[in-house]
PDB file of C-alpha atoms in Angstrom:
ATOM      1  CA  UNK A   1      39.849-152.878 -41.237  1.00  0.00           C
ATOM      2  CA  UNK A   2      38.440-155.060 -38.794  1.00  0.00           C
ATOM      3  CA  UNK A   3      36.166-152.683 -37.364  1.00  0.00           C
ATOM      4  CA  UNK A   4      34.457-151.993 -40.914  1.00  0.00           C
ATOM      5  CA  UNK A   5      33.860-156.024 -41.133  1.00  0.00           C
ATOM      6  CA  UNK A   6      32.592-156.534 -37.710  1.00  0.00           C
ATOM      7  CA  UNK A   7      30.151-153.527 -37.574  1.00  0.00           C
ATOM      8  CA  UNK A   8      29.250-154.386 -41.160  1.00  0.00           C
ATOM      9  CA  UNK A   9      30.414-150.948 -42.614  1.00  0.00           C
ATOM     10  CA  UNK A  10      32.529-152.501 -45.317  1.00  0.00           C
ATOM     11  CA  UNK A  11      28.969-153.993 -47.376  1.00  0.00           C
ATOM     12  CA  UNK A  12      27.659-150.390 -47.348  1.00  0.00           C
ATOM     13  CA  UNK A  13      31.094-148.526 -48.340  1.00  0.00           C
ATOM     14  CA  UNK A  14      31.471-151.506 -51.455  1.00  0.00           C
ATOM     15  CA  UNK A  15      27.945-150.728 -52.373  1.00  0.00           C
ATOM     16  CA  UNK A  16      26.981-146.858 -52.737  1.00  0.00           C
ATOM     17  CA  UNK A  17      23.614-147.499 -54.530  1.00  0.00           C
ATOM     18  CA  UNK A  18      22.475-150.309 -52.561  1.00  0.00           C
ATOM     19  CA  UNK A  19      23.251-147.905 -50.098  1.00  0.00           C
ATOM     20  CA  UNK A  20      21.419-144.882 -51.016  1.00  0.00           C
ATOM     21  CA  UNK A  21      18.327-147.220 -51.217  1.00  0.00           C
ATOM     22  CA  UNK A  22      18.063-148.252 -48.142  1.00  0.00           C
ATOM     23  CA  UNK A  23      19.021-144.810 -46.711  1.00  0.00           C
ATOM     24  CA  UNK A  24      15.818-143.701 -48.949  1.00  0.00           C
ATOM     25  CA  UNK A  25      13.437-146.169 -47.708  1.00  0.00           C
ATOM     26  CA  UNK A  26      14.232-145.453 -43.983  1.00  0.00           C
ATOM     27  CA  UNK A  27      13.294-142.068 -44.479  1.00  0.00           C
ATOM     28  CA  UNK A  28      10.165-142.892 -45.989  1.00  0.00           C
ATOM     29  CA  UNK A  29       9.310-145.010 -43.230  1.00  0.00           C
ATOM     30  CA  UNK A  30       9.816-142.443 -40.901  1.00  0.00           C
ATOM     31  CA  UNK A  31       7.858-140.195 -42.726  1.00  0.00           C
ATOM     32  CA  UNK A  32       4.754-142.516 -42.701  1.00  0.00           C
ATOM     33  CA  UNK A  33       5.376-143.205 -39.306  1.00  0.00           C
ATOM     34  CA  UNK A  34       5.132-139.346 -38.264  1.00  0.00           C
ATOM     35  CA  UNK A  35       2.545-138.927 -40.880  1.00  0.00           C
ATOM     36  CA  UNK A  36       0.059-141.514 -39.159  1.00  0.00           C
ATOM     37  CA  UNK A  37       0.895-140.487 -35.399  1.00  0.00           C
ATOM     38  CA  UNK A  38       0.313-136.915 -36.652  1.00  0.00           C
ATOM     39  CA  UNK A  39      -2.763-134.946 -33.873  1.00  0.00           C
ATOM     40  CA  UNK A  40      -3.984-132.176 -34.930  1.00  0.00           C
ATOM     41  CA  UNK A  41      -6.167-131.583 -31.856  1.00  0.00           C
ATOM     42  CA  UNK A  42      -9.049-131.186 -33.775  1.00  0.00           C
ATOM     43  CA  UNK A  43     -11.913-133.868 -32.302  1.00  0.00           C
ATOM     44  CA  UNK A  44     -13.397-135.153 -34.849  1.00  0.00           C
ATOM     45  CA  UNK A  45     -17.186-133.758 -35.345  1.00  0.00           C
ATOM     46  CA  UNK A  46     -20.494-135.776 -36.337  1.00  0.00           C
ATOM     47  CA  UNK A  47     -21.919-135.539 -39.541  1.00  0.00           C
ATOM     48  CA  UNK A  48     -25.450-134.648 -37.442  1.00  0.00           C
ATOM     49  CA  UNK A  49     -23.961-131.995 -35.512  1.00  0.00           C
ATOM     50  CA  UNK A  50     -23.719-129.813 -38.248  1.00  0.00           C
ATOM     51  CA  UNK A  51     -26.472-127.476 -37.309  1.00  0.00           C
ATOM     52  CA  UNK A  52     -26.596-126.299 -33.332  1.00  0.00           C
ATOM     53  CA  UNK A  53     -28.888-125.961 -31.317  1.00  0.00           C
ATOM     54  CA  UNK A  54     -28.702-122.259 -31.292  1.00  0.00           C
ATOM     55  CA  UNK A  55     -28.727-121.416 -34.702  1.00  0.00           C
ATOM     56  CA  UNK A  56     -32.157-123.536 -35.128  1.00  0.00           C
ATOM     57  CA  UNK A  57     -33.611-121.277 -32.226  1.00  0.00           C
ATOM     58  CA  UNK A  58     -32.405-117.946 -33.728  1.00  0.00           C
ATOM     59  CA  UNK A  59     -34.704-118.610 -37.092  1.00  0.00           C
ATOM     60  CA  UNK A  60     -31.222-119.055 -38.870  1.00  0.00           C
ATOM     61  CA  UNK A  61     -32.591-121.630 -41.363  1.00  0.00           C
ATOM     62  CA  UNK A  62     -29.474-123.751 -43.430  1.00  0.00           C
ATOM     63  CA  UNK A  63     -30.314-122.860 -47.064  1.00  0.00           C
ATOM     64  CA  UNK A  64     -29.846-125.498 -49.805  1.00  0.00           C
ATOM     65  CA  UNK A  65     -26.848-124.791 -51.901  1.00  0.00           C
ATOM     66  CA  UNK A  66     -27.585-121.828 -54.539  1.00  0.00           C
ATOM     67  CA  UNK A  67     -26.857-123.969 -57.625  1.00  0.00           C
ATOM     68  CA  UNK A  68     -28.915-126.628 -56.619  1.00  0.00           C
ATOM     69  CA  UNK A  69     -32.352-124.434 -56.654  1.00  0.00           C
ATOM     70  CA  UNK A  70     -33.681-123.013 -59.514  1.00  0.00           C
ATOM     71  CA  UNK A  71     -36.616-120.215 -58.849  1.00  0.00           C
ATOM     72  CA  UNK A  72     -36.854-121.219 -55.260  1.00  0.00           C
ATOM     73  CA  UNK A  73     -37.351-125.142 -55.934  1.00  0.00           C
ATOM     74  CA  UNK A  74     -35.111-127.760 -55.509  1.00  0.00           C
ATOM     75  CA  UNK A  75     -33.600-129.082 -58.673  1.00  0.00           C
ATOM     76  CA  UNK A  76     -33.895-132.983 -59.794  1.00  0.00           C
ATOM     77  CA  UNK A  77     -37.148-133.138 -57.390  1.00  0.00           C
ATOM     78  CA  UNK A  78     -40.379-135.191 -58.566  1.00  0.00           C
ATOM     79  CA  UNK A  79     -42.745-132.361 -58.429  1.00  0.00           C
ATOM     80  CA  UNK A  80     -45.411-134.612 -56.907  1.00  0.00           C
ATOM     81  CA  UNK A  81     -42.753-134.975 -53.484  1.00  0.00           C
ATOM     82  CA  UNK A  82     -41.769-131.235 -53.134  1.00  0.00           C
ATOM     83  CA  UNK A  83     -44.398-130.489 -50.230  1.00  0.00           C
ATOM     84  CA  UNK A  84     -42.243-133.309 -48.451  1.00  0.00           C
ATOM     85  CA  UNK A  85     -38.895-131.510 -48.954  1.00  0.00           C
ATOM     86  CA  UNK A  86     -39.570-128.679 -46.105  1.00  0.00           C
ATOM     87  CA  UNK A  87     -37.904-128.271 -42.906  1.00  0.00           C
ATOM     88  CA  UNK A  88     -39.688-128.995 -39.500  1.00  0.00           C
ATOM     89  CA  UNK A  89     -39.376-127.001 -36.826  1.00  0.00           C
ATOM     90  CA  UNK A  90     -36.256-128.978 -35.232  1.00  0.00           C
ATOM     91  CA  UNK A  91     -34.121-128.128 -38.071  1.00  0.00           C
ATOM     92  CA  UNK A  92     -34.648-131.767 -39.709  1.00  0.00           C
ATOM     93  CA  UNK A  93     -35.568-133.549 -43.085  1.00  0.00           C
ATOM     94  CA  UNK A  94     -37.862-137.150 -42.538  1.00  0.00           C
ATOM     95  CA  UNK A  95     -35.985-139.476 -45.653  1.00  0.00           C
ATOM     96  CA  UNK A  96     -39.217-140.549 -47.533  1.00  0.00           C
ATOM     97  CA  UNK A  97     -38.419-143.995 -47.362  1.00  0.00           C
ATOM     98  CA  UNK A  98     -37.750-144.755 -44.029  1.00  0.00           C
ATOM     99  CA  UNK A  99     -38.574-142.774 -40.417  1.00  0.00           C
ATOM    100  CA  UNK A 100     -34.300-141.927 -40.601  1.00  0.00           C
ATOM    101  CA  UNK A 101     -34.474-138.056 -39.886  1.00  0.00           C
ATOM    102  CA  UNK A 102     -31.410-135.966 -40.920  1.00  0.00           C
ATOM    103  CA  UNK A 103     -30.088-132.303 -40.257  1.00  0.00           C
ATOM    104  CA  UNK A 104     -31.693-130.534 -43.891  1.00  0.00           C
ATOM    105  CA  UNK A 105     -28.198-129.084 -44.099  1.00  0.00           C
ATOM    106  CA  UNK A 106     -27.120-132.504 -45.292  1.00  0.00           C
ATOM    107  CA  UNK A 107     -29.944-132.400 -48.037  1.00  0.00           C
ATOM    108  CA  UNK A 108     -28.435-131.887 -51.366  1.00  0.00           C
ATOM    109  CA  UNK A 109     -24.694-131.612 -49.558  1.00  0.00           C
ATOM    110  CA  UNK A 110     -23.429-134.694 -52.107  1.00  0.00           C
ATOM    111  CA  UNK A 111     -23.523-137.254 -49.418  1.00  0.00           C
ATOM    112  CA  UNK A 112     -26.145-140.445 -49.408  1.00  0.00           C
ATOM    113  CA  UNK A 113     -27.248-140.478 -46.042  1.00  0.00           C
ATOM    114  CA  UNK A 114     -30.976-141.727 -46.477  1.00  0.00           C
ATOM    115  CA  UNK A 115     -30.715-145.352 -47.216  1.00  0.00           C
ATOM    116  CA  UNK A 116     -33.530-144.357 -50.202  1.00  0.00           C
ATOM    117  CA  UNK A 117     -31.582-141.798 -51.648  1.00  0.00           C
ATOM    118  CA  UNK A 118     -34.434-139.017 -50.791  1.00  0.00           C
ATOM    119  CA  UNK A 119     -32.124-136.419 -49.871  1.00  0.00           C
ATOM    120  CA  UNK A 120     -29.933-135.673 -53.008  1.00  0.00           C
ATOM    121  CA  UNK A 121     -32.399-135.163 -55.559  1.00  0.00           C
ATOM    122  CA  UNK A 122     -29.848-132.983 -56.882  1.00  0.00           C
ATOM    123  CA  UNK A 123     -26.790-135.098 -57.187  1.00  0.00           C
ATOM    124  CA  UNK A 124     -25.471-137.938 -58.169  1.00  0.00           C
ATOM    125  CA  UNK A 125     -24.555-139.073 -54.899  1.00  0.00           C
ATOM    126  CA  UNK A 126     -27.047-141.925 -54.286  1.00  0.00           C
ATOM    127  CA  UNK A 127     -26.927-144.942 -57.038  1.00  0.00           C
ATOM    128  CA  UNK A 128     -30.394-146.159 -58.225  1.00  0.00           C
ATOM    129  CA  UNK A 129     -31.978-142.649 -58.310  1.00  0.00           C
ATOM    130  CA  UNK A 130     -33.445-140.231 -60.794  1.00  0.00           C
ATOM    131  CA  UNK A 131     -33.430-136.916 -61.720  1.00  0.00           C
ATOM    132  CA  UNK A 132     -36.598-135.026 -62.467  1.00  0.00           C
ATOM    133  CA  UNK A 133     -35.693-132.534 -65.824  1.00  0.00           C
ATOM    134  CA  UNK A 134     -36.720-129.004 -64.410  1.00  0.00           C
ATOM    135  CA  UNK A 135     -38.601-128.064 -67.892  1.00  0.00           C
ATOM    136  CA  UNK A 136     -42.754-127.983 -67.216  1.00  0.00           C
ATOM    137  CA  UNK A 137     -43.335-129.148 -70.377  1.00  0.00           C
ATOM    138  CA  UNK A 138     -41.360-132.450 -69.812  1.00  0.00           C
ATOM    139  CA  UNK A 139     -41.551-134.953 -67.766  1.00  0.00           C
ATOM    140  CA  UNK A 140     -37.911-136.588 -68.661  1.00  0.00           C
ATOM    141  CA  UNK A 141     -36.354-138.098 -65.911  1.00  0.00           C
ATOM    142  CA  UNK A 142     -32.624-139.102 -66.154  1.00  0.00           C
ATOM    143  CA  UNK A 143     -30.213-141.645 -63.599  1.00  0.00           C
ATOM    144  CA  UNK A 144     -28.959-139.434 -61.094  1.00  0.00           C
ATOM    145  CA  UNK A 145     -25.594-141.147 -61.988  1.00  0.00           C
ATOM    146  CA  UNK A 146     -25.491-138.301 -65.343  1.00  0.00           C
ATOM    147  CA  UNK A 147     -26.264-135.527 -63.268  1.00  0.00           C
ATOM    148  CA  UNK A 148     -23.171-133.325 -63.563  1.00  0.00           C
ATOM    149  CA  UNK A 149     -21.063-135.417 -66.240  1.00  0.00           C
ATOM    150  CA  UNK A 150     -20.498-132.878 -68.933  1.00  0.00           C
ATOM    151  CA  UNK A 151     -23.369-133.812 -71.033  1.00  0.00           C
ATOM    152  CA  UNK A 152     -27.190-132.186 -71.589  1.00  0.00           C
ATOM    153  CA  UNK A 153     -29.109-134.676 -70.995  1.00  0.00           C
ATOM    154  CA  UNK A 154     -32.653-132.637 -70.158  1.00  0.00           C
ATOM    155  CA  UNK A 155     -33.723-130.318 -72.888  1.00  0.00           C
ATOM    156  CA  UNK A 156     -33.323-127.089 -70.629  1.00  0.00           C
ATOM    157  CA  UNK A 157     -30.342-128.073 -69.040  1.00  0.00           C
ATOM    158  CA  UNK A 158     -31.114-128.544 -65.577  1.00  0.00           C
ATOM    159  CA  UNK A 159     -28.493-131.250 -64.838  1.00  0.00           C
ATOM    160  CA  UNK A 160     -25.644-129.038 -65.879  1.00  0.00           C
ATOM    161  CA  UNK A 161     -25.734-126.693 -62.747  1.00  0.00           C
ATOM    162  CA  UNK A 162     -22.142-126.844 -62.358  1.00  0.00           C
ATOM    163  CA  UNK A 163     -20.936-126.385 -66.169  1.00  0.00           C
ATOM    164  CA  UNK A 164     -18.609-129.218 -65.784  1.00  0.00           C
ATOM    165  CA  UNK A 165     -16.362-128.707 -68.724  1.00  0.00           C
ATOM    166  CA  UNK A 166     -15.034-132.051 -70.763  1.00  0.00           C
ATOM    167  CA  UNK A 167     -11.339-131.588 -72.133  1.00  0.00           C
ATOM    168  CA  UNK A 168     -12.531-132.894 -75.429  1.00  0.00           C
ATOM    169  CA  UNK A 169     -15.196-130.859 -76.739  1.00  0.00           C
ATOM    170  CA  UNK A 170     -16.730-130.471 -80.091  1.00  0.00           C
ATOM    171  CA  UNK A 171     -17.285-127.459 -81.687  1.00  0.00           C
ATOM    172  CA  UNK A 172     -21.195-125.816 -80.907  1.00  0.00           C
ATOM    173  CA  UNK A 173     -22.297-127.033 -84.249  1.00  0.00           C
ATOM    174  CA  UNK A 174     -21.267-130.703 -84.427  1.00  0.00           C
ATOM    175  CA  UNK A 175     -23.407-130.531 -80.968  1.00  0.00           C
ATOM    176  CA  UNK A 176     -26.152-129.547 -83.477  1.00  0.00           C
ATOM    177  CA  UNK A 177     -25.695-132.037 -85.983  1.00  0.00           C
ATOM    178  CA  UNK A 178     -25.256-134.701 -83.051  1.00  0.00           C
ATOM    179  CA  UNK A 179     -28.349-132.997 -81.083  1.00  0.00           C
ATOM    180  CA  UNK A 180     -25.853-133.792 -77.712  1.00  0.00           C
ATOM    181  CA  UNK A 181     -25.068-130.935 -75.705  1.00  0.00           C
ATOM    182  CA  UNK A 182     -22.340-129.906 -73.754  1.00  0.00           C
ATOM    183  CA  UNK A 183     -22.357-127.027 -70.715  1.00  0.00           C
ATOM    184  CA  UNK A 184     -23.612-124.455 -71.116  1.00  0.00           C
ATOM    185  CA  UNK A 185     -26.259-126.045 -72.148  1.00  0.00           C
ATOM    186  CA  UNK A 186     -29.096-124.315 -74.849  1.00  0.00           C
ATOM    187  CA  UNK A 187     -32.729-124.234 -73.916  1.00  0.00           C
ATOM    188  CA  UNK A 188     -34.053-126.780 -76.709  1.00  0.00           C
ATOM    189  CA  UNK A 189     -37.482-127.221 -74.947  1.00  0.00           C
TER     190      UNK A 189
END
């Protein structure tokens, strides 16, 4: 009996839940612990070193994602900027605002990396941004920021590319009555 008092073995017998907890928590910790020490042996890769150097030189041009063009143009684009949106000869995009150049696979890739926001017309990646409708007959331009939320917001449906489904969705003809359309959208133009 006096070894369970002195090596503190008589608390833990008296107490099974209190216990169990503790037993609980120092596995946990120990699983964090491996968790965060974890190596893979992967190094970790720049966002710029997407393209190499040898796929530039072989004519292997990155394409922009197929959902994000619509008969070869770039969705969301102010048609006035598209002769801007072209590849030089390095494999790079110039961001319109500033003389930051980029690899033009990150253009349209859902990632802000021009501080202006110039290369995800597309997305809603960049706050403080537009998106040009894609009808010819418009010139409707919506935040970037309801690009892809489940709603129609340009009259030929341009914003939808991904048909991002809402769970609660009414029926086709209270989006009539409404005139709010959900993917896939109609071509009201």
């Amino acid at each position: 009996m006096t070894f369970y008092r002195r090596a503190g073995l008589n608390y833990l017998t008296r107490r099974p839940v209190a216990t169990l907890v503790i037993c609980v928590a120092f596995i946990l910790v120990l699983q964090l612990v491996l968790l965060l020490s974890w190596d893979t042996g992967d190094k970790a890769k720049p966002r710029a070193a997407i393209i190499s150097s040898s796929s530039i030189n072989n004519n292997n041009k990155p394409s922009l994602p197929v959902a994000k063009k619509e008969g070869g143009r770039i969705l969301g684009l102010n048609p006035a900027l598209e002769s801007q949106y072209l590849e030089d000869t390095e494999g790079m995009f110039s961001c319109l605002g500033s003389s930051q150049e980029i690899s033009y696979s990150m253009v349209n890739d859902d990632y802000c990396d021009c501080q202006d926001g110039s290369d995800e017309p597309s997305t809603s990646a960049c706050p403080n941004t537009v998106f040009y409708c894609s009808s010819p007959s418009s010139t409707t331009t919506i935040p970037s920021s309801r690009v892809n939320d489940g709603v129609c917001d340009c009259c030929d449906g341009s914003d939808e590319y991904k048909g991002v489904q809402l769970l609660d969705r009414p029926v086709r003809a209270r989006q009539q009555v409404i005139g709010r359309f959900l993917p896939p959208c109609p071509n009201t133009c």
